[in-house]
Amino acid sequence: MLKKNVTNCLLILWIALLGADRIDLAGKNLFFNFTPFIFLSLLISPLLFYYYKNIEFRINLSEKKILIFFSALLLSIIPSVLLSNDFLLSLKRFILLNFEFFSIFIIVSYIFTLHEVKKILTVGAILGIIFHSSFSLYEELRWFAGSLNSTNAFIDLNIVPFAGYAPRLTGLSMDPNRACLIFISLLFLIFLYQKEGNLKFALSFILVTLIYLSLSKSGILILIISIFYYLVIKSNRNETKKIVMILFLPAIFSLAILIFVNEINFGGFISERISVVKGSSAAVHYSLGEIASKTIVKSTSNFFIGNGFQASQNLLEAYFPNNKYANFHTLYLSLIAESGIFSLILMLIFLAFPVIRKSSIRPLLAAVIVFNIFYQSILDPVFWFICVLGYILIPADGK
């Protein structure tokens, strides 16, 4: 009993801290960010094999299609690792990709063998909301104190400002766009597994508010897409009213915070968000797309094999100087430019399959597909968590 309780507590903590990349448990003493996700995955996965040797993974009911699709994707990426312009970097990130996917696959599959599956997912989501909202409140308070940057070996306390207008609330994620993916994944766990009532509404209100106050265009876009898709497949008038309130009340609340609390210049704020002048977010995305397109058509080898898996930083020095995480800010162009056309085709099949087969979280999966037009989350554990969950939640008649 103790063994089971300890395992369940670790699983809850794993869900809550899945996207917490602000935290480095190694205190910056390693060559990579030793996040809670990595630590807990290394701890939980071996425990499951040691203590629970006869686990029947829920994924078997989907004929292991996710493993087939992912294995095909890996095979298409391998040549771009072997022939990469930076072999060691591509190899490290290829290993990370495998670690993220297979640890998430093992852990999520195990969770769905448990009678307490709903409790674990719900409590994990609630704990995650507490962690992210508490840190976001801390960000807001430090903004008022004028303390934007702070050094700590174990947690990045730097605030992401929005053009001097306001703090971009990101929770325990360092990136506002990525934070939105975390918040929306938690939102759908609450939608699916939290009982109806005031608590469900309050948790949803907090998450939607955090998405608005991240000031992320792509984050707000995928929130709206996923919510309206959810409403279409639900077709329940009472639930529709609640969801509409969850979408619009936080918008009014967030607007009030921006205008009255942060004293934001709303005209300047809107102007910056929609600007396409040189140096703006939209202009940078367009320029990155141009570079990716030129890389793709540069040679037959680039088109079929790519420039090197996750090794485009040498092409993007002008935009991201000395940044080893530089990328094209779009998963789809990045895949062709870095790993060739077949990787893109296989990724699209991988993402589309659970949507076509009517997964219970297909609105969230659709949001992920759209999100990656403007972002690249192939090495984001939250991305793979959503994908694995999407396959597991394919209904029996959806095969």
Short mmCIF file of N, CA, C and O in Angstrom, two decimals, residues 229-343:
data_model
loop_
_atom_site.label_atom_id
_atom_site.label_comp_id
_atom_site.label_asym_id
_atom_site.label_seq_id
_atom_site.Cartn_x
_atom_site.Cartn_y
_atom_site.Cartn_z
N TYR A 229 -13.73 24.32 -30.80
CA TYR A 229 -13.78 22.93 -31.26
C TYR A 229 -14.44 22.06 -30.20
O TYR A 229 -15.28 21.20 -30.49
N TYR A 230 -14.08 22.30 -28.95
CA TYR A 230 -14.66 21.57 -27.82
C TYR A 230 -16.18 21.77 -27.77
O TYR A 230 -16.95 20.83 -27.54
N LEU A 231 -16.60 23.01 -27.98
CA LEU A 231 -18.04 23.31 -27.97
C LEU A 231 -18.77 22.60 -29.10
O LEU A 231 -19.90 22.13 -28.94
N VAL A 232 -18.14 22.52 -30.26
CA VAL A 232 -18.75 21.88 -31.43
C VAL A 232 -19.01 20.39 -31.16
O VAL A 232 -20.08 19.87 -31.48
N ILE A 233 -18.02 19.71 -30.57
CA ILE A 233 -18.18 18.26 -30.37
C ILE A 233 -19.04 17.94 -29.14
O ILE A 233 -19.59 16.86 -29.05
N LYS A 234 -19.16 18.89 -28.23
CA LYS A 234 -19.97 18.65 -27.03
C LYS A 234 -21.46 18.89 -27.31
O LYS A 234 -22.31 18.11 -26.89
N SER A 235 -21.78 20.01 -27.96
CA SER A 235 -23.16 20.34 -28.32
C SER A 235 -24.12 20.26 -27.14
O SER A 235 -25.23 19.73 -27.23
N ASN A 236 -23.68 20.78 -26.01
CA ASN A 236 -24.50 20.79 -24.81
C ASN A 236 -24.75 22.25 -24.42
O ASN A 236 -23.81 22.99 -24.12
N ARG A 237 -26.03 22.68 -24.43
CA ARG A 237 -26.34 24.09 -24.23
C ARG A 237 -25.86 24.60 -22.87
O ARG A 237 -25.29 25.68 -22.77
N ASN A 238 -26.09 23.82 -21.82
CA ASN A 238 -25.67 24.26 -20.48
C ASN A 238 -24.15 24.38 -20.39
O ASN A 238 -23.63 25.35 -19.82
N GLU A 239 -23.47 23.41 -20.94
CA GLU A 239 -22.01 23.45 -20.89
C GLU A 239 -21.49 24.57 -21.77
O GLU A 239 -20.48 25.21 -21.45
N THR A 240 -22.16 24.83 -22.88
CA THR A 240 -21.75 25.91 -23.77
C THR A 240 -21.74 27.25 -23.04
O THR A 240 -20.80 28.04 -23.17
N LYS A 241 -22.79 27.50 -22.25
CA LYS A 241 -22.87 28.75 -21.50
C LYS A 241 -21.71 28.88 -20.53
O LYS A 241 -21.09 29.94 -20.40
N LYS A 242 -21.37 27.77 -19.84
CA LYS A 242 -20.27 27.80 -18.88
C LYS A 242 -18.93 28.04 -19.57
O LYS A 242 -18.11 28.83 -19.08
N ILE A 243 -18.74 27.38 -20.71
CA ILE A 243 -17.47 27.52 -21.44
C ILE A 243 -17.31 28.94 -21.97
O ILE A 243 -16.22 29.51 -21.93
N VAL A 244 -18.40 29.50 -22.48
CA VAL A 244 -18.35 30.88 -22.98
C VAL A 244 -17.98 31.84 -21.86
O VAL A 244 -17.18 32.77 -22.04
N MET A 245 -18.55 31.62 -20.67
CA MET A 245 -18.19 32.44 -19.51
C MET A 245 -16.72 32.27 -19.14
O MET A 245 -16.03 33.24 -18.80
N ILE A 246 -16.24 31.02 -19.22
CA ILE A 246 -14.84 30.75 -18.91
C ILE A 246 -13.91 31.46 -19.90
O ILE A 246 -12.79 31.86 -19.56
N LEU A 247 -14.39 31.64 -21.12
CA LEU A 247 -13.57 32.29 -22.15
C LEU A 247 -13.59 33.81 -22.01
O LEU A 247 -12.55 34.47 -22.15
N PHE A 248 -14.77 34.38 -21.71
CA PHE A 248 -14.92 35.83 -21.76
C PHE A 248 -14.71 36.54 -20.41
O PHE A 248 -14.17 37.66 -20.39
N LEU A 249 -15.10 35.95 -19.31
CA LEU A 249 -14.89 36.61 -18.01
C LEU A 249 -13.40 36.82 -17.70
O LEU A 249 -13.02 37.91 -17.26
N PRO A 250 -12.54 35.82 -17.93
CA PRO A 250 -11.11 36.06 -17.73
C PRO A 250 -10.55 37.12 -18.67
O PRO A 250 -9.61 37.83 -18.32
N ALA A 251 -11.16 37.25 -19.87
CA ALA A 251 -10.70 38.28 -20.82
C ALA A 251 -10.95 39.67 -20.24
O ALA A 251 -10.08 40.55 -20.30
N ILE A 252 -12.12 39.87 -19.65
CA ILE A 252 -12.45 41.16 -19.03
C ILE A 252 -11.54 41.41 -17.83
O ILE A 252 -11.02 42.52 -17.64
N PHE A 253 -11.35 40.37 -17.02
CA PHE A 253 -10.50 40.48 -15.83
C PHE A 253 -9.05 40.80 -16.23
O PHE A 253 -8.41 41.68 -15.63
N SER A 254 -8.55 40.13 -17.26
CA SER A 254 -7.17 40.35 -17.73
C SER A 254 -7.01 41.76 -18.28
O SER A 254 -5.99 42.42 -18.05
N LEU A 255 -8.02 42.22 -19.01
CA LEU A 255 -7.99 43.57 -19.58
C LEU A 255 -7.94 44.61 -18.46
O LEU A 255 -7.20 45.60 -18.54
N ALA A 256 -8.71 44.36 -17.40
CA ALA A 256 -8.72 45.29 -16.27
C ALA A 256 -7.35 45.34 -15.60
O ALA A 256 -6.87 46.41 -15.21
N ILE A 257 -6.71 44.17 -15.47
CA ILE A 257 -5.37 44.14 -14.87
C ILE A 257 -4.38 44.92 -15.72
O ILE A 257 -3.58 45.72 -15.22
N LEU A 258 -4.45 44.73 -17.04
CA LEU A 258 -3.51 45.41 -17.94
C LEU A 258 -3.70 46.92 -17.91
O LEU A 258 -2.72 47.68 -17.89
N ILE A 259 -4.94 47.35 -17.91
CA ILE A 259 -5.21 48.80 -18.00
C ILE A 259 -5.07 49.50 -16.65
O ILE A 259 -4.40 50.53 -16.54
N PHE A 260 -5.68 48.92 -15.63
CA PHE A 260 -5.75 49.64 -14.35
C PHE A 260 -4.62 49.29 -13.38
O PHE A 260 -4.15 50.13 -12.64
N VAL A 261 -4.18 48.02 -13.40
CA VAL A 261 -3.13 47.60 -12.48
C VAL A 261 -1.75 47.90 -13.05
O VAL A 261 -0.91 48.54 -12.41
N ASN A 262 -1.53 47.47 -14.29
CA ASN A 262 -0.23 47.72 -14.93
C ASN A 262 -0.15 49.09 -15.60
O ASN A 262 0.90 49.47 -16.11
N GLU A 263 -1.30 49.79 -15.65
CA GLU A 263 -1.37 51.12 -16.27
C GLU A 263 -0.79 51.09 -17.68
O GLU A 263 0.01 51.94 -18.08
N ILE A 264 -1.22 50.12 -18.43
CA ILE A 264 -0.67 49.90 -19.77
C ILE A 264 -1.23 50.94 -20.76
O ILE A 264 -2.38 51.36 -20.65
N ASN A 265 -0.38 51.35 -21.68
CA ASN A 265 -0.82 52.20 -22.80
C ASN A 265 -1.46 51.27 -23.82
O ASN A 265 -0.76 50.62 -24.60
N PHE A 266 -2.78 51.19 -23.80
CA PHE A 266 -3.44 50.16 -24.58
C PHE A 266 -3.23 50.33 -26.08
O PHE A 266 -3.08 49.35 -26.82
N GLY A 267 -3.20 51.58 -26.53
CA GLY A 267 -2.96 51.81 -27.96
C GLY A 267 -1.60 51.32 -28.39
O GLY A 267 -1.45 50.65 -29.42
N GLY A 268 -0.58 51.64 -27.59
CA GLY A 268 0.77 51.17 -27.89
C GLY A 268 0.89 49.67 -27.80
O GLY A 268 1.57 49.03 -28.60
N PHE A 269 0.17 49.10 -26.85
CA PHE A 269 0.17 47.64 -26.68
C PHE A 269 -0.39 46.94 -27.92
O PHE A 269 0.22 46.01 -28.47
N ILE A 270 -1.55 47.38 -28.37
CA ILE A 270 -2.18 46.78 -29.55
C ILE A 270 -1.30 46.98 -30.78
O ILE A 270 -1.11 46.07 -31.60
N SER A 271 -0.73 48.17 -30.91
CA SER A 271 0.13 48.48 -32.05
C SER A 271 1.32 47.54 -32.12
O SER A 271 1.68 47.05 -33.19
N GLU A 272 1.92 47.26 -30.96
CA GLU A 272 3.09 46.37 -30.94
C GLU A 272 2.70 44.95 -31.30
O GLU A 272 3.41 44.26 -32.02
N ARG A 273 1.55 44.50 -30.82
CA ARG A 273 1.13 43.12 -31.04
C ARG A 273 0.82 42.83 -32.52
O ARG A 273 1.01 41.71 -32.99
N ILE A 274 0.31 43.83 -33.25
CA ILE A 274 -0.06 43.59 -34.65
C ILE A 274 0.97 44.14 -35.63
O ILE A 274 0.80 44.04 -36.84
N SER A 275 2.05 44.70 -35.11
CA SER A 275 3.06 45.31 -35.97
C SER A 275 3.76 44.28 -36.84
O SER A 275 4.03 43.15 -36.43
N VAL A 276 4.07 44.68 -38.07
CA VAL A 276 4.84 43.82 -38.98
C VAL A 276 6.12 44.53 -39.44
O VAL A 276 6.76 44.11 -40.40
N VAL A 277 6.48 45.62 -38.76
CA VAL A 277 7.70 46.35 -39.13
C VAL A 277 8.92 45.53 -38.75
O VAL A 277 8.85 44.59 -37.95
N LYS A 278 10.07 45.91 -39.30
CA LYS A 278 11.30 45.19 -39.04
C LYS A 278 11.58 45.13 -37.55
O LYS A 278 11.51 46.12 -36.84
N GLY A 279 11.91 43.91 -37.08
CA GLY A 279 12.21 43.73 -35.66
C GLY A 279 11.02 43.27 -34.85
O GLY A 279 11.18 42.80 -33.72
N SER A 280 9.81 43.40 -35.40
CA SER A 280 8.62 42.94 -34.68
C SER A 280 8.56 41.41 -34.72
O SER A 280 9.23 40.76 -35.53
N SER A 281 7.73 40.85 -33.85
CA SER A 281 7.60 39.39 -33.77
C SER A 281 7.16 38.79 -35.11
O SER A 281 7.72 37.80 -35.58
N ALA A 282 6.16 39.42 -35.74
CA ALA A 282 5.65 38.91 -37.02
C ALA A 282 6.73 38.97 -38.10
O ALA A 282 6.88 38.03 -38.90
N ALA A 283 7.49 40.07 -38.13
CA ALA A 283 8.53 40.23 -39.14
C ALA A 283 9.64 39.20 -38.95
O ALA A 283 10.17 38.65 -39.93
N VAL A 284 10.00 38.93 -37.69
CA VAL A 284 11.04 37.93 -37.41
C VAL A 284 10.58 36.55 -37.85
O VAL A 284 11.33 35.80 -38.47
N HIS A 285 9.34 36.21 -37.56
CA HIS A 285 8.80 34.91 -37.99
C HIS A 285 8.84 34.77 -39.51
O HIS A 285 9.19 33.70 -40.04
N TYR A 286 8.49 35.85 -40.21
CA TYR A 286 8.51 35.82 -41.67
C TYR A 286 9.93 35.61 -42.18
O TYR A 286 10.17 34.81 -43.10
N SER A 287 10.89 36.32 -41.59
CA SER A 287 12.30 36.20 -42.00
C SER A 287 12.84 34.80 -41.74
O SER A 287 13.57 34.23 -42.56
N LEU A 288 12.46 34.22 -40.61
CA LEU A 288 12.90 32.86 -40.29
C LEU A 288 12.32 31.86 -41.29
O LEU A 288 13.00 30.91 -41.70
N GLY A 289 11.08 32.10 -41.69
CA GLY A 289 10.46 31.24 -42.70
C GLY A 289 11.18 31.32 -44.03
O GLY A 289 11.35 30.31 -44.73
N GLU A 290 11.63 32.52 -44.38
CA GLU A 290 12.39 32.70 -45.62
C GLU A 290 13.70 31.94 -45.57
O GLU A 290 14.08 31.26 -46.55
N ILE A 291 14.41 32.02 -44.45
CA ILE A 291 15.68 31.31 -44.31
C ILE A 291 15.45 29.80 -44.40
O ILE A 291 16.21 29.08 -45.06
N ALA A 292 14.41 29.32 -43.73
CA ALA A 292 14.10 27.89 -43.77
C ALA A 292 13.79 27.44 -45.20
O ALA A 292 14.28 26.39 -45.65
N SER A 293 13.01 28.23 -45.92
CA SER A 293 12.64 27.89 -47.29
C SER A 293 13.87 27.82 -48.20
O SER A 293 14.00 26.90 -49.03
N LYS A 294 14.77 28.79 -48.04
CA LYS A 294 15.99 28.80 -48.83
C LYS A 294 16.87 27.60 -48.51
O LYS A 294 17.52 27.02 -49.39
N THR A 295 16.91 27.21 -47.24
CA THR A 295 17.68 26.04 -46.82
C THR A 295 17.12 24.77 -47.44
O THR A 295 17.87 23.90 -47.90
N ILE A 296 15.80 24.67 -47.48
CA ILE A 296 15.15 23.47 -48.00
C ILE A 296 15.45 23.26 -49.48
O ILE A 296 15.74 22.14 -49.92
N VAL A 297 15.39 24.33 -50.28
CA VAL A 297 15.56 24.21 -51.73
C VAL A 297 17.02 24.36 -52.17
O VAL A 297 17.31 24.33 -53.37
N LYS A 298 17.92 24.50 -51.22
CA LYS A 298 19.33 24.72 -51.54
C LYS A 298 19.93 23.53 -52.27
O LYS A 298 20.76 23.68 -53.16
N SER A 299 19.51 22.33 -51.91
CA SER A 299 20.03 21.12 -52.54
C SER A 299 19.05 19.98 -52.37
O SER A 299 18.16 20.02 -51.51
N THR A 300 19.23 18.93 -53.19
CA THR A 300 18.39 17.74 -53.07
C THR A 300 18.59 17.08 -51.71
O THR A 300 17.64 16.58 -51.10
N SER A 301 19.83 17.09 -51.25
CA SER A 301 20.16 16.51 -49.94
C SER A 301 19.40 17.21 -48.83
O SER A 301 18.84 16.57 -47.93
N ASN A 302 19.36 18.54 -48.88
CA ASN A 302 18.64 19.30 -47.86
C ASN A 302 17.15 18.98 -47.88
O ASN A 302 16.50 18.90 -46.84
N PHE A 303 16.59 18.80 -49.08
CA PHE A 303 15.17 18.54 -49.20
C PHE A 303 14.79 17.17 -48.63
O PHE A 303 13.76 17.05 -47.97
N PHE A 304 15.63 16.17 -48.86
CA PHE A 304 15.30 14.82 -48.43
C PHE A 304 15.88 14.44 -47.07
O PHE A 304 15.28 13.62 -46.34
N ILE A 305 17.04 15.01 -46.70
CA ILE A 305 17.70 14.62 -45.45
C ILE A 305 17.75 15.76 -44.45
O ILE A 305 17.67 15.56 -43.25
N GLY A 306 17.86 16.98 -44.95
CA GLY A 306 17.91 18.13 -44.07
C GLY A 306 19.31 18.58 -43.71
O GLY A 306 20.31 17.95 -44.06
N ASN A 307 19.35 19.67 -42.97
CA ASN A 307 20.61 20.30 -42.59
C ASN A 307 21.20 19.72 -41.31
O ASN A 307 22.35 19.95 -40.98
N GLY A 308 20.41 18.96 -40.58
CA GLY A 308 20.85 18.39 -39.31
C GLY A 308 19.78 18.55 -38.25
O GLY A 308 19.30 19.66 -38.01
N PHE A 309 19.37 17.46 -37.63
CA PHE A 309 18.29 17.48 -36.65
C PHE A 309 18.59 18.46 -35.52
O PHE A 309 19.58 18.32 -34.81
N GLN A 310 17.72 19.46 -35.37
CA GLN A 310 17.83 20.46 -34.30
C GLN A 310 19.19 21.16 -34.29
O GLN A 310 19.73 21.49 -33.24
N ALA A 311 19.74 21.39 -35.49
CA ALA A 311 21.09 21.99 -35.59
C ALA A 311 21.09 23.18 -36.54
O ALA A 311 21.94 23.30 -37.41
N SER A 312 20.13 24.09 -36.37
CA SER A 312 20.00 25.23 -37.28
C SER A 312 20.58 26.53 -36.72
O SER A 312 20.47 27.57 -37.35
N GLN A 313 21.19 26.46 -35.54
CA GLN A 313 21.66 27.70 -34.92
C GLN A 313 22.71 28.41 -35.75
O GLN A 313 22.81 29.64 -35.73
N ASN A 314 23.50 27.65 -36.53
CA ASN A 314 24.52 28.29 -37.37
C ASN A 314 23.91 29.10 -38.51
O ASN A 314 24.53 30.03 -39.04
N LEU A 315 22.67 28.77 -38.88
CA LEU A 315 21.98 29.49 -39.95
C LEU A 315 21.27 30.74 -39.43
O LEU A 315 20.85 31.59 -40.21
N LEU A 316 21.14 30.83 -38.11
CA LEU A 316 20.30 31.87 -37.51
C LEU A 316 21.06 32.81 -36.58
O LEU A 316 20.47 33.44 -35.71
N GLU A 317 22.36 32.92 -36.81
CA GLU A 317 23.20 33.78 -35.96
C GLU A 317 22.73 35.24 -35.99
O GLU A 317 22.83 35.95 -34.99
N ALA A 318 22.23 35.68 -37.14
CA ALA A 318 21.82 37.08 -37.26
C ALA A 318 20.64 37.41 -36.34
O ALA A 318 20.49 38.54 -35.88
N TYR A 319 19.79 36.41 -36.08
CA TYR A 319 18.61 36.64 -35.26
C TYR A 319 18.81 36.19 -33.81
O TYR A 319 18.24 36.77 -32.89
N PHE A 320 19.59 35.12 -33.63
CA PHE A 320 19.82 34.59 -32.28
C PHE A 320 21.31 34.34 -32.06
O PHE A 320 21.77 33.20 -32.10
N PRO A 321 22.08 35.40 -31.84
CA PRO A 321 23.53 35.26 -31.68
C PRO A 321 23.90 34.36 -30.49
O PRO A 321 23.36 34.51 -29.40
N ASN A 322 24.79 33.40 -30.77
CA ASN A 322 25.32 32.50 -29.72
C ASN A 322 24.21 31.79 -28.94
O ASN A 322 24.34 31.55 -27.73
N ASN A 323 23.13 31.49 -29.62
CA ASN A 323 22.00 30.82 -28.97
C ASN A 323 21.88 29.40 -29.50
O ASN A 323 21.50 29.17 -30.65
N LYS A 324 22.23 28.42 -28.66
CA LYS A 324 22.21 27.02 -29.10
C LYS A 324 20.79 26.47 -29.27
O LYS A 324 20.61 25.38 -29.81
N TYR A 325 19.80 27.24 -28.79
CA TYR A 325 18.40 26.81 -28.94
C TYR A 325 17.70 27.49 -30.12
O TYR A 325 16.49 27.36 -30.28
N ALA A 326 18.45 28.21 -30.94
CA ALA A 326 17.85 28.92 -32.07
C ALA A 326 17.15 27.95 -33.01
O ALA A 326 17.66 26.87 -33.30
N ASN A 327 15.96 28.34 -33.48
CA ASN A 327 15.22 27.50 -34.42
C ASN A 327 14.34 28.37 -35.30
O ASN A 327 14.29 29.59 -35.12
N PHE A 328 13.64 27.77 -36.23
CA PHE A 328 12.85 28.51 -37.22
C PHE A 328 11.47 28.92 -36.72
O PHE A 328 10.68 29.51 -37.46
N HIS A 329 11.14 28.61 -35.48
CA HIS A 329 9.87 29.02 -34.88
C HIS A 329 8.65 28.46 -35.61
O HIS A 329 7.58 29.06 -35.59
N THR A 330 8.83 27.34 -36.25
CA THR A 330 7.70 26.61 -36.82
C THR A 330 8.14 25.16 -36.96
O THR A 330 9.18 24.88 -37.58
N LEU A 331 7.38 24.26 -36.39
CA LEU A 331 7.76 22.85 -36.42
C LEU A 331 7.85 22.31 -37.83
O LEU A 331 8.77 21.55 -38.17
N TYR A 332 6.93 22.72 -38.69
CA TYR A 332 6.80 22.09 -39.99
C TYR A 332 7.94 22.47 -40.95
O TYR A 332 8.53 21.61 -41.60
N LEU A 333 8.25 23.76 -41.02
CA LEU A 333 9.40 24.16 -41.84
C LEU A 333 10.70 23.66 -41.22
O LEU A 333 11.64 23.29 -41.95
N SER A 334 10.77 23.64 -39.90
CA SER A 334 11.98 23.15 -39.22
C SER A 334 12.24 21.69 -39.56
O SER A 334 13.38 21.29 -39.79
N LEU A 335 11.18 20.88 -39.58
CA LEU A 335 11.36 19.46 -39.88
C LEU A 335 11.93 19.24 -41.27
O LEU A 335 12.83 18.42 -41.47
N ILE A 336 11.40 19.96 -42.27
CA ILE A 336 11.93 19.81 -43.62
C ILE A 336 13.37 20.31 -43.68
O ILE A 336 14.25 19.64 -44.21
N ALA A 337 13.61 21.50 -43.13
CA ALA A 337 14.94 22.11 -43.22
C ALA A 337 15.99 21.30 -42.46
O ALA A 337 17.15 21.22 -42.89
N GLU A 338 15.59 20.69 -41.36
CA GLU A 338 16.56 19.99 -40.52
C GLU A 338 16.60 18.48 -40.75
O GLU A 338 17.65 17.87 -40.59
N SER A 339 15.45 17.88 -41.12
CA SER A 339 15.40 16.42 -41.22
C SER A 339 14.75 15.90 -42.51
O SER A 339 14.58 14.69 -42.66
N GLY A 340 14.36 16.79 -43.42
CA GLY A 340 13.86 16.35 -44.71
C GLY A 340 12.35 16.20 -44.80
O GLY A 340 11.63 16.19 -43.79
N ILE A 341 11.87 16.06 -46.02
CA ILE A 341 10.45 16.05 -46.32
C ILE A 341 9.71 14.87 -45.69
O ILE A 341 8.57 14.99 -45.26
N PHE A 342 10.37 13.70 -45.61
CA PHE A 342 9.68 12.53 -45.07
C PHE A 342 9.38 12.69 -43.57
O PHE A 342 8.37 12.20 -43.08
N SER A 343 10.26 13.39 -42.86
CA SER A 343 10.01 13.65 -41.44
C SER A 343 8.76 14.51 -41.27
O SER A 343 7.95 14.28 -40.36
#
